Coordinates of C-alpha atoms in Angstrom, one line a residue:
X1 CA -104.3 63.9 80.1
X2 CA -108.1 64.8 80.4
X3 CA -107.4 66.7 83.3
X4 CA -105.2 69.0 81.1
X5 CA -107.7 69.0 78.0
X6 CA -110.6 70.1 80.2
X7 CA -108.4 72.8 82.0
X8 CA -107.1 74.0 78.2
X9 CA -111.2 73.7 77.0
X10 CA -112.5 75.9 80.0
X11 CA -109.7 78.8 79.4
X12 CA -111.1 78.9 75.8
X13 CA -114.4 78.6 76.4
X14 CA -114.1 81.7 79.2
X15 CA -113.8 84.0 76.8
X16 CA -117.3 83.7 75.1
X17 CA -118.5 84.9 79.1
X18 CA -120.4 88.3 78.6
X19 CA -118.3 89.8 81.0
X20 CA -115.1 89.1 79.5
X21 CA -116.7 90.1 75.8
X22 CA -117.7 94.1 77.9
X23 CA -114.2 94.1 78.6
X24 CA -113.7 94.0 74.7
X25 CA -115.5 97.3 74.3
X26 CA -114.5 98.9 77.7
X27 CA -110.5 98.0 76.9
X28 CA -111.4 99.5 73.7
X29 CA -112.4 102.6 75.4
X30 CA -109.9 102.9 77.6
X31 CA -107.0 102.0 74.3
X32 CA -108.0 105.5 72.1
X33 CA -107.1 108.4 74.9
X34 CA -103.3 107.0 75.7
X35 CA -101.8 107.5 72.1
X36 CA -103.2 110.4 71.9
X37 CA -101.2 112.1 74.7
X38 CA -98.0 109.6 73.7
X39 CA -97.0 108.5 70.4
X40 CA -99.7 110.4 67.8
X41 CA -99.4 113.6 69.5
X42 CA -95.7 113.2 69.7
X43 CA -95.4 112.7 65.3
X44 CA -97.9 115.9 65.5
X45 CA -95.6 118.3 67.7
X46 CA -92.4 116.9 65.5
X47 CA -94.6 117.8 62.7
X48 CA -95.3 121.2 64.0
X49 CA -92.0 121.9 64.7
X50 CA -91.5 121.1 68.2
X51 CA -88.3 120.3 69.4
X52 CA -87.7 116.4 70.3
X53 CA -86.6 117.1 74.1
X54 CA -90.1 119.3 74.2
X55 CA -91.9 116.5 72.5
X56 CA -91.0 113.7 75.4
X57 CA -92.0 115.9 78.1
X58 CA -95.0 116.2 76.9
X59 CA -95.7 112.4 78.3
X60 CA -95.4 114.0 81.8
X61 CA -99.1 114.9 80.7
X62 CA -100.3 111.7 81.3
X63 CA -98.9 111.6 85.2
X64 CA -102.6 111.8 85.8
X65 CA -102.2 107.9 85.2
X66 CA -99.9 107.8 88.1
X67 CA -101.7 110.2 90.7
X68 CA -105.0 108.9 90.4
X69 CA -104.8 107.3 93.3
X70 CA -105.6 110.8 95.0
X71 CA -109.1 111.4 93.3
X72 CA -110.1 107.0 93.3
X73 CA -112.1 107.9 96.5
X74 CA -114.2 110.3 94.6
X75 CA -115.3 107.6 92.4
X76 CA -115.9 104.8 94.8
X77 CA -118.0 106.7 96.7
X78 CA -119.4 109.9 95.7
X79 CA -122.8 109.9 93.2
X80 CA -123.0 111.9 89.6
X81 CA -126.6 113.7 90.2
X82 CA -128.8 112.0 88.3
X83 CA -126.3 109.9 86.6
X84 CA -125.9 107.3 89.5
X85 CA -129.4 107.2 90.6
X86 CA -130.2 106.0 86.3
X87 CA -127.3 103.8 85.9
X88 CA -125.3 102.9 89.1
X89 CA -122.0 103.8 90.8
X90 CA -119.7 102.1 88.0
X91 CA -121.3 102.7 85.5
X92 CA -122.5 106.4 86.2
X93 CA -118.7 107.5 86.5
X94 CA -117.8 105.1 83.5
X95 CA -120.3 107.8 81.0
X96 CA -119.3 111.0 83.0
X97 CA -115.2 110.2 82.1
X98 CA -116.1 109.5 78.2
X99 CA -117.9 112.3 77.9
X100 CA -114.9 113.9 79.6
X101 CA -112.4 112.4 76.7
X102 CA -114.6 113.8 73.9
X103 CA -114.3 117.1 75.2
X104 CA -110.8 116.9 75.6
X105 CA -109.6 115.4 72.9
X106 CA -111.9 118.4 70.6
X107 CA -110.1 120.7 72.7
X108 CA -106.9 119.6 71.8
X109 CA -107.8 119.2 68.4
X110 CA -108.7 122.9 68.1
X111 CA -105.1 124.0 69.1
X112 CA -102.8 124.5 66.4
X113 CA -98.8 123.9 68.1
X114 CA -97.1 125.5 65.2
X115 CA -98.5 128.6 65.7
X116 CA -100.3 128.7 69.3
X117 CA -98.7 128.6 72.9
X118 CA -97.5 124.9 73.7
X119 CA -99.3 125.4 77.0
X120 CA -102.9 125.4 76.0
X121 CA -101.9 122.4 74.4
X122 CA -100.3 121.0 77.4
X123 CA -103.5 122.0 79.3
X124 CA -105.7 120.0 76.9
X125 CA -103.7 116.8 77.3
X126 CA -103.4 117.0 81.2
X127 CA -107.7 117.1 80.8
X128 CA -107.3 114.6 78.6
X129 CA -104.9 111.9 80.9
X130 CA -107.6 112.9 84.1
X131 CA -110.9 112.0 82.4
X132 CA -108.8 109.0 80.9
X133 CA -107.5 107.9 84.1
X134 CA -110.7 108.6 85.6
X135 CA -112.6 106.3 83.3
X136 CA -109.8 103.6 84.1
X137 CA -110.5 104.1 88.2
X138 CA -114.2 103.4 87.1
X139 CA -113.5 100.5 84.6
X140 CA -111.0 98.3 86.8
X141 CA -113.6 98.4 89.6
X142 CA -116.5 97.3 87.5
X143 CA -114.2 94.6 86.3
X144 CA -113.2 93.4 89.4
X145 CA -116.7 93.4 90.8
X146 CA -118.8 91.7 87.9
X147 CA -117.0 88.4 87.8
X148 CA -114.9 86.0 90.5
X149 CA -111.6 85.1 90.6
X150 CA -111.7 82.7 88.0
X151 CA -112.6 85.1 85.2
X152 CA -110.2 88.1 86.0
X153 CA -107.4 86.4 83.8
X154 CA -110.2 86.0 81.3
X155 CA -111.0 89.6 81.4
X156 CA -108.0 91.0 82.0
X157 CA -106.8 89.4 78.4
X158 CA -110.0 90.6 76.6
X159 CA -109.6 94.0 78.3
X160 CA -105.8 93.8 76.6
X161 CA -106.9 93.1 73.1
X162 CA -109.6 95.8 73.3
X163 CA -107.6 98.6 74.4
X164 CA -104.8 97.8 71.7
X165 CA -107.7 97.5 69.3
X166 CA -108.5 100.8 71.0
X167 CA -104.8 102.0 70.2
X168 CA -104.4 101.0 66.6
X169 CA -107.5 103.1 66.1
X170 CA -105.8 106.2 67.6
X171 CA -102.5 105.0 66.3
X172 CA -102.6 103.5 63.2
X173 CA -105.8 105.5 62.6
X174 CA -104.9 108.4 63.4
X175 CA -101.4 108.5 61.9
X176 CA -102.9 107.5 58.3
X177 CA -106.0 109.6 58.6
X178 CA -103.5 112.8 59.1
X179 CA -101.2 111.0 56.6
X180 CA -104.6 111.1 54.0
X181 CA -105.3 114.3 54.7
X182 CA -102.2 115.9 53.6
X183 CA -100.0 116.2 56.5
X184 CA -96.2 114.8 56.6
X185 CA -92.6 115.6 58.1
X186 CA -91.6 117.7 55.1
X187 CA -95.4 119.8 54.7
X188 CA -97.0 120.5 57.8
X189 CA -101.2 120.4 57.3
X190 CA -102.7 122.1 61.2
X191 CA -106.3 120.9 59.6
X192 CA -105.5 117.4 58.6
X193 CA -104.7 117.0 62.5
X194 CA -107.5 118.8 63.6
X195 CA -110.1 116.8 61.7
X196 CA -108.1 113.4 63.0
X197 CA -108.6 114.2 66.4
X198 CA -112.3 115.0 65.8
X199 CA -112.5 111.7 64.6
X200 CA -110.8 110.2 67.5
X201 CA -113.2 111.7 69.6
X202 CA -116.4 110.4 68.1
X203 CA -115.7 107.2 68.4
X204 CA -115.6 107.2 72.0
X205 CA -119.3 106.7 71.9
X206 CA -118.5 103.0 71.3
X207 CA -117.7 102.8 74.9
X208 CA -120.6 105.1 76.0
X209 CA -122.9 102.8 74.4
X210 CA -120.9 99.8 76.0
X211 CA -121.7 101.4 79.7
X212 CA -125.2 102.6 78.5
X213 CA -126.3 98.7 77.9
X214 CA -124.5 96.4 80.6
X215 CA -125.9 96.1 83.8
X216 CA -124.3 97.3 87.0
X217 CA -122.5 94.8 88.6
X218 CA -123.6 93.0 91.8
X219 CA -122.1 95.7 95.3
X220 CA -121.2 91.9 96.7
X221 CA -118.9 92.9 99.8
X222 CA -118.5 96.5 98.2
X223 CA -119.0 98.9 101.7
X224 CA -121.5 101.0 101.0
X225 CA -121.0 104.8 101.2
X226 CA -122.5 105.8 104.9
X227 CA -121.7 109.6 103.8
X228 CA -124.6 112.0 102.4
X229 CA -124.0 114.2 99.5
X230 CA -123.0 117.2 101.6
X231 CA -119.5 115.4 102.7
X232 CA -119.0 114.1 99.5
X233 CA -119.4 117.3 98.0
X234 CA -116.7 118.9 101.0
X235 CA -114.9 116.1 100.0
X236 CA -115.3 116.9 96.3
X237 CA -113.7 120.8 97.4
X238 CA -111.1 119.3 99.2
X239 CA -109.6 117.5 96.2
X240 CA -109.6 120.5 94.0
X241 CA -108.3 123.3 96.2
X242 CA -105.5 120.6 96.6
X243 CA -105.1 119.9 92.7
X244 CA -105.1 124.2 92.5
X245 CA -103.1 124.8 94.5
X246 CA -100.3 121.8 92.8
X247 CA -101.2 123.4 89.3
X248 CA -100.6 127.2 91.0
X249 CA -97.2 126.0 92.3
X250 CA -96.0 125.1 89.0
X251 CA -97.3 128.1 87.6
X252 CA -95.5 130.6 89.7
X253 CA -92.4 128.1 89.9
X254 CA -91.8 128.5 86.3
X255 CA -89.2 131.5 85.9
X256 CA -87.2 129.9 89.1
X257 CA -87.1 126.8 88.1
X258 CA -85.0 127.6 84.8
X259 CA -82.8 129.7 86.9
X260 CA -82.3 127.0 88.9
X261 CA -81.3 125.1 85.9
X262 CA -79.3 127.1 84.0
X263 CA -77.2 128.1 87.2
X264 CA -77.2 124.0 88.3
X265 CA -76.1 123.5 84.6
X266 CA -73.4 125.7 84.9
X267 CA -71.9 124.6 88.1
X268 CA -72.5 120.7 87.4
X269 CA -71.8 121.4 83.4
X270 CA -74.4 118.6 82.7
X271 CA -77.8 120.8 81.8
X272 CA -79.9 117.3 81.5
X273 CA -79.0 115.8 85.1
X274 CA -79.6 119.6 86.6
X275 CA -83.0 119.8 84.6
X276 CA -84.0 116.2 85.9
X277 CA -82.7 117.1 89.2
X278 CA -84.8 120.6 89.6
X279 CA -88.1 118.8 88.0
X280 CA -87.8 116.0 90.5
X281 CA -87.8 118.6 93.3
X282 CA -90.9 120.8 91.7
X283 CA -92.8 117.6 91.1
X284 CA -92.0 116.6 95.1
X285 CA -92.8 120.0 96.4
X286 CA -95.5 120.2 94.4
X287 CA -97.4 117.1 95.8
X288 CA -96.3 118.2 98.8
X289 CA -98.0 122.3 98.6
X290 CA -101.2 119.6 97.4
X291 CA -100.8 117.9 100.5
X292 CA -100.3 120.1 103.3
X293 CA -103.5 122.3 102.1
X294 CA -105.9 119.2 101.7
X295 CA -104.0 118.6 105.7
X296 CA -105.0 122.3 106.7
X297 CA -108.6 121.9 105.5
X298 CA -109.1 118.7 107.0
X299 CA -108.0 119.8 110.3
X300 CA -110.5 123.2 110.1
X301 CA -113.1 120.6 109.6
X302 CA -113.9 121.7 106.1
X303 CA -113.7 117.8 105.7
X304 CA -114.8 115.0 107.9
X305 CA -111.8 113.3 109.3
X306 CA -113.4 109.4 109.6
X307 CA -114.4 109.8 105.9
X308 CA -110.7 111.0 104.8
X309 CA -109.2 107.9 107.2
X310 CA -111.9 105.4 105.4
X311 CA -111.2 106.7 102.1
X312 CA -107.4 107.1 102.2
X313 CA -105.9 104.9 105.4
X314 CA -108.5 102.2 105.5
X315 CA -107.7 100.7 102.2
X316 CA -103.7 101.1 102.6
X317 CA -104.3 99.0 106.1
X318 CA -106.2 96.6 104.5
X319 CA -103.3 96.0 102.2
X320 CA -100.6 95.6 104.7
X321 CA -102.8 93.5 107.3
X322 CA -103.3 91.3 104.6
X323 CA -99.8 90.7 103.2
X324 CA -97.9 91.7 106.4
X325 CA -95.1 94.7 106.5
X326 CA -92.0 93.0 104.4
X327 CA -94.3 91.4 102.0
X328 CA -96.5 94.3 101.1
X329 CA -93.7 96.6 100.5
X330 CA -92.4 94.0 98.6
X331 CA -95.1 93.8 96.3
X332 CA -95.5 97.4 96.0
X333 CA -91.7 97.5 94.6
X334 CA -92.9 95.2 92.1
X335 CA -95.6 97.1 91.0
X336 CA -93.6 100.1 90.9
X337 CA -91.2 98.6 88.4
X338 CA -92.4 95.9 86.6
X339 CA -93.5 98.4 83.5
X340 CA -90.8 100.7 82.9
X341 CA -88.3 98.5 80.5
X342 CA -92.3 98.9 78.2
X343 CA -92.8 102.1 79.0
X344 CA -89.8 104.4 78.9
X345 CA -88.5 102.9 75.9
X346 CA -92.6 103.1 74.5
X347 CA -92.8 106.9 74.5
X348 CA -90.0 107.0 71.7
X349 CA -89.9 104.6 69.9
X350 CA -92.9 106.0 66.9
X351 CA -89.6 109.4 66.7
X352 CA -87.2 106.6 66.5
X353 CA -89.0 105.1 63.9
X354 CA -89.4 108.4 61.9
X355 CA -86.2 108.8 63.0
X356 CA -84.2 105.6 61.2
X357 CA -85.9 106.3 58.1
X358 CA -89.7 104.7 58.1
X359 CA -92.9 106.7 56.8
X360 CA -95.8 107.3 58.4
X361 CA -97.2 104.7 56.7
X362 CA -94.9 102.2 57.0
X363 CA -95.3 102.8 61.1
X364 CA -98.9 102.6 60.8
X365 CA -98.9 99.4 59.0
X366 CA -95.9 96.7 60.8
X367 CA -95.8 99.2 64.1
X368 CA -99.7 100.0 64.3
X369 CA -101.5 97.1 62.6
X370 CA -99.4 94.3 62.6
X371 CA -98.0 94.5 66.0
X372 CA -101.6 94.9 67.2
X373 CA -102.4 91.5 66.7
X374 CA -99.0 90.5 68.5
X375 CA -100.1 92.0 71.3
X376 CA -103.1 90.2 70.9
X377 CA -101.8 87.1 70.7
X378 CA -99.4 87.3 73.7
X379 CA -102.8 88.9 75.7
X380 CA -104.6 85.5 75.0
X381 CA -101.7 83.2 75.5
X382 CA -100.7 85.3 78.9
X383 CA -104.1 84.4 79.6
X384 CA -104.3 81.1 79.1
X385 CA -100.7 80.2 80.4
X386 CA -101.6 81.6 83.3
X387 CA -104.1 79.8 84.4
X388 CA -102.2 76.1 82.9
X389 CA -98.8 77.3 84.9
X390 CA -100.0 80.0 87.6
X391 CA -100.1 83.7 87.3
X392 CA -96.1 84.2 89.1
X393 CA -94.2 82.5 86.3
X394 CA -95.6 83.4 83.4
X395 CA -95.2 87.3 85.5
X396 CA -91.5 86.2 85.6
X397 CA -91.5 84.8 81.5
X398 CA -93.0 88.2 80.2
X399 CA -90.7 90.5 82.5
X400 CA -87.8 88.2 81.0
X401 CA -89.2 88.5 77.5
X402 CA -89.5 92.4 77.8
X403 CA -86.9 93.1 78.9
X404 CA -84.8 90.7 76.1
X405 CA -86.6 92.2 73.3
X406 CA -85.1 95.5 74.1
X407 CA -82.0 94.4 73.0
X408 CA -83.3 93.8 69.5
X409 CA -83.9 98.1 69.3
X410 CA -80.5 98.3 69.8
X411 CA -79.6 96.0 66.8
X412 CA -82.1 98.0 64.9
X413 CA -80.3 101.0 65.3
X414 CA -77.4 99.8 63.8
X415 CA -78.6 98.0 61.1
X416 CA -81.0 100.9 59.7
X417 CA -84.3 101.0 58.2
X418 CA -85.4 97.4 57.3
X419 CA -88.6 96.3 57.0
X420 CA -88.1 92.8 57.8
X421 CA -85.9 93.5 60.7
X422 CA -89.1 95.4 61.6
X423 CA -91.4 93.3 61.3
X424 CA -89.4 90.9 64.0
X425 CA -88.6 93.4 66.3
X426 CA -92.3 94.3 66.4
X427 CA -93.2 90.7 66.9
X428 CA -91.2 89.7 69.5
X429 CA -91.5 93.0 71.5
X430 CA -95.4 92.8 71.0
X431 CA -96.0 89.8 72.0
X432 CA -93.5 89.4 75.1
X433 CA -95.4 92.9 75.9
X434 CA -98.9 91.2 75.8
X435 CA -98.3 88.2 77.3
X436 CA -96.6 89.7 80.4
X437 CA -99.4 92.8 80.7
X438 CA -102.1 90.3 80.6
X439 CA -100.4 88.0 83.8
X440 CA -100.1 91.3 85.6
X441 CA -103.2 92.7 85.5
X442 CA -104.2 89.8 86.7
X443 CA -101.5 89.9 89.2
X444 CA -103.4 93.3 90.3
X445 CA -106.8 91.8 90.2
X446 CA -105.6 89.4 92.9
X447 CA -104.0 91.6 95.1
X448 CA -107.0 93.8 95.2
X449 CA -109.4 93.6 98.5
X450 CA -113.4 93.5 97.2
X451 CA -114.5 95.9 100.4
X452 CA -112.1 98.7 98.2
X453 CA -111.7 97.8 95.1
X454 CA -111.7 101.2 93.1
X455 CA -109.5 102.7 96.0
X456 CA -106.6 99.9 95.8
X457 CA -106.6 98.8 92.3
X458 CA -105.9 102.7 91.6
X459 CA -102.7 102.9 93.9
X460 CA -101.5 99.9 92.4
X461 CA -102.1 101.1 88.8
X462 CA -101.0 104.7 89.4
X463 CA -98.2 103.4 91.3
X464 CA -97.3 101.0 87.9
X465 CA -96.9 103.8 86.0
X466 CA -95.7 106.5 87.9
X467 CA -91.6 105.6 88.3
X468 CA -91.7 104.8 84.5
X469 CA -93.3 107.9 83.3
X470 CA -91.1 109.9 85.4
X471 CA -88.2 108.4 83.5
X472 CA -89.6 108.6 80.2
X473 CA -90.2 112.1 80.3
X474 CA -86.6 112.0 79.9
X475 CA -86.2 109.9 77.2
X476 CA -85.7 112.5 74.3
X477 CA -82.9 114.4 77.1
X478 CA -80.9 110.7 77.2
X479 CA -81.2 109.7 73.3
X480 CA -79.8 113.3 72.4
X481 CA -77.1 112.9 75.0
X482 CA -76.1 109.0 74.6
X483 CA -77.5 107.9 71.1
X484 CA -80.5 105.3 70.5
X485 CA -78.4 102.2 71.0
X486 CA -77.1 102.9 74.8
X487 CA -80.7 104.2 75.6
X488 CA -82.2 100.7 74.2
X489 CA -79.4 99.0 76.7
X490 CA -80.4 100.9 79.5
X491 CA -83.8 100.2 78.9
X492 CA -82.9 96.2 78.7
X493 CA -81.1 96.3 82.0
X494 CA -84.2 98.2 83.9
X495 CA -85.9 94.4 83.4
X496 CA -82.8 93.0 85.9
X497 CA -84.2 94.2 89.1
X498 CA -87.9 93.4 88.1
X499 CA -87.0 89.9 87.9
X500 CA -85.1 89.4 90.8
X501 CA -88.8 91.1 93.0
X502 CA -90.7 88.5 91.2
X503 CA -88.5 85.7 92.5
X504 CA -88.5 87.3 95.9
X505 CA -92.3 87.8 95.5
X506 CA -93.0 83.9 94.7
X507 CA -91.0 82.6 97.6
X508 CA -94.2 84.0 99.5
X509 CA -97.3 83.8 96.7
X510 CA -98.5 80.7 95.5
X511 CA -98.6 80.2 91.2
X512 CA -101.7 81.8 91.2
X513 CA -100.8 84.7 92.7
X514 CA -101.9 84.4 96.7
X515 CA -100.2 83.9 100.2
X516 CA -99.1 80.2 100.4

């Protein structure tokens, strides 16, 4: 009985740690760019006009989430002139990817989608999901680097309630800050938008402040970089002719790509499969052009070779040496799926509000505000479960839960704009969601090697999101062709194979998360 009560009294006490109370502010940074690319921008383009299809896709913007992967090298190891020298590796890139945000985020907010080309605005938010992703490469490694094993839970949770602090700001905020200013569904107001995301944008200096007073965290077994400035700046060339030549590809891929489409619609007469089906190859091909020139260059020595194997292969081997072949893949099928019942139904669900019949408001206050502190809630008692019954089964309780609480969306669609119902459906959802993000980020945390901590960490966060945002891209295409209730089922039964890897997983991992 003590045994338990001092085990229950350290998990609280852990979060008065500075550390964990910097992941406050940084998960507060990291929470205001996301809605703005998903949910926010999504009630401004419906306000605008745009149609709902073109709406969804417009969560593709944020694939940058899911490819950072590609550029995490960049900010392990190459220095910011000036920047690193003054404030460290971490912490350098941390300032260089807010100030990144702001500028984004003003850039969008000077585009008017009613009456200007969607693609500038597309533009804008693809900045905007790089320099956001960017900050998170930057942010995970300083949090896995300033504090052991024992705090990552900890931090992971406080990092949680931050960034959906960080969310109801650029949610909740944002939706009644635009509502304030005069814009709604039925009278369309470009400058009560425009002054929102201004708004957004400022407060982003919270986090620069954040990053301006900690102190770098100890290198530890961090390798240090043995390459000069010259080959990180080749290395720095390499990335972007690649990432030009991806963005050229789907530039002048455009006009065949609807071809492709409209003759694939035709023949299959099912326009949606044939437009998933034709994106699906674009996207491949397009990693691919991005692959085969950063190959080219590499081998015409425009790169050095041992610094592409140490940044790219190294870390990868590290991974499967560690865990061993079946195991690793394994684990990198959980990772790959353990999100999407969240996140596919997620880029919706603020239209299917609007949708059913609730205000602005009304989202703002039980979907916004409210649910924020059920995310809370399940962030902290993730946290703390996981440490009383191990880090695998409360992984296994919150991919259970979230995928359960789908069903109640369904229900909701039937029954109609209630506020109650709301109110439940929000709690549940919320806090199975926090509870079960807060177990795997710690999850991540664990898996993640010290010697390449940015480099890892990244792969298994873009790889996270990257099957779900795929899908959800979609999720406008399958509501218009199924209806809200059979989308909310599908959703559910995502959660099925999720839990079945987590099983397989823990017949190899201990409770906590490690090889038995």
């Amino acid at each position: 009985m003590k045994h338990n009560l001092t085990r229950w009294h350290k998990a609280f006490k852990a979060f008065l740690h500075p550390r964990v109370v910097t992941m406050l502010f940084f998960g507060f940074s990291a929470g205001i760019p996301i809605l703005l690319i998903f949910s926010s921008l999504s009630l401004w383009l419906r306000e605008a006009g745009v149609e709902r299809s073109a709406v969804t896709f417009f969560s593709w913007a944020a694939l940058g989430y899911s490819f950072k992967f590609v550029w995490a090298p960049l900010v392990d190891q190459m220095p910011i002139p000036f920047l690193t020298r003054t404030f460290g590796r971490r912490r350098s890139w941390i300032l260089a990817s807010q100030a990144s945000i702001m500028a984004a985020i003003v850039w969008m907010a000077m585009i008017d989608p009613a009456s200007e080309r969607l693609s500038l605005m597309a533009m804008a938010a693809v900045f905007l999901g790089f320099s956001s992703a960017t900050q998170d490469i930057a942010i995970d490694a300083y949090r896995i680097e300033s504090a052991g094993k024992e705090l990552q839970v900890m931090m992971a949770s406080a990092y949680i309630a931050g960034y959906r602090i960080g969310m109801l700001v650029a949610g909740a905020g944002a939706l009644f800050m635009a509502d304030f200013l005069g814009s709604s569904k039925a009278v369309y107001n470009y400058s009560a938008w425009q002054t929102t995301y201004c708004v957004m944008a400022g407060v982003m200096i919270i986090g620069m402040a954040t990053a301006w007073i900690i102190r770098e965290p100890d290198p530890g077994e961090r390798a240090a970089s043995i390459y000069g400035s010259f080959s990180h700046a080749r290395s720095f060339f390499l990335f972007l002719l690649a990432a030009a030549g991806f963005v050229f590809w789907f530039y002048s891929s455009a006009g065949l790509a609807e071809d492709l489409k409209s003759v694939l619609g035709q023949w299959s007469h099912n326009t949606h499969l044939a437009s998933f089906f034709v994106e699906a190859i674009r996207l491949a091909v397009g990693v691919g052009v991005a692959m085969l020139i950063a190959r080219i260059l590499t081998l015409a020595g425009v790169v050095d070779s041992k610094m592409v194997h140490a940044s790219y292969v190294a870390p990868v081997s590290d991974f499967f040496n560690r865990y061993g072949t079946s195991l690793a893949w394994l684990l990198l099928a959980l990772i790959g799926l353990y999100r999407i019942s969240d996140i596919v139904l997620g880029v919706i669900s603020n239209v299917f509000y609007q949708d059913l019949g609730f205000t602005k408001t009304q989202i703002a206050s039980v979907v916004k505000t409210f649910g924020l502190f059920m995310t809370i809630a399940g962030g902290f008692l993730g946290g703390i479960l996981s440490i009383k019954f191990g880090v695998i089964r409360i992984l296994f309780a919150g991919a259970l839960l979230s995928s359960v609480t789908n069903l109640l969306f369904v229900a909701m669609a039937q029954t109609g704009p209630s506020l109650v119902f709301l109110y439940l459906v929000i709690s549940a959802d919320n806090l199975a969601g926090g509870l079960a993000s807060a177990a795997f980020v710690a999850f991540l945390s664990s898996l993640t090697s010290v010697r390449f901590t940015a480099i890892q960490y990244a792969v298994f966060s873009s790889l996270m999101t990257l099957i779900p945002k795929v899908f959800s891209g979609y999720s406008g295409t399958i509501v218009d062709s199924l209806g809200y209730p059979v989308f909310f089922l599908i959703t559910a039964l995502m959660g099925i194979p999720v839990l079945v890897l987590v099983v397989l997983c823990q017949k190899y991992l201990g409770q906590d998360g490690h090889t038995q």
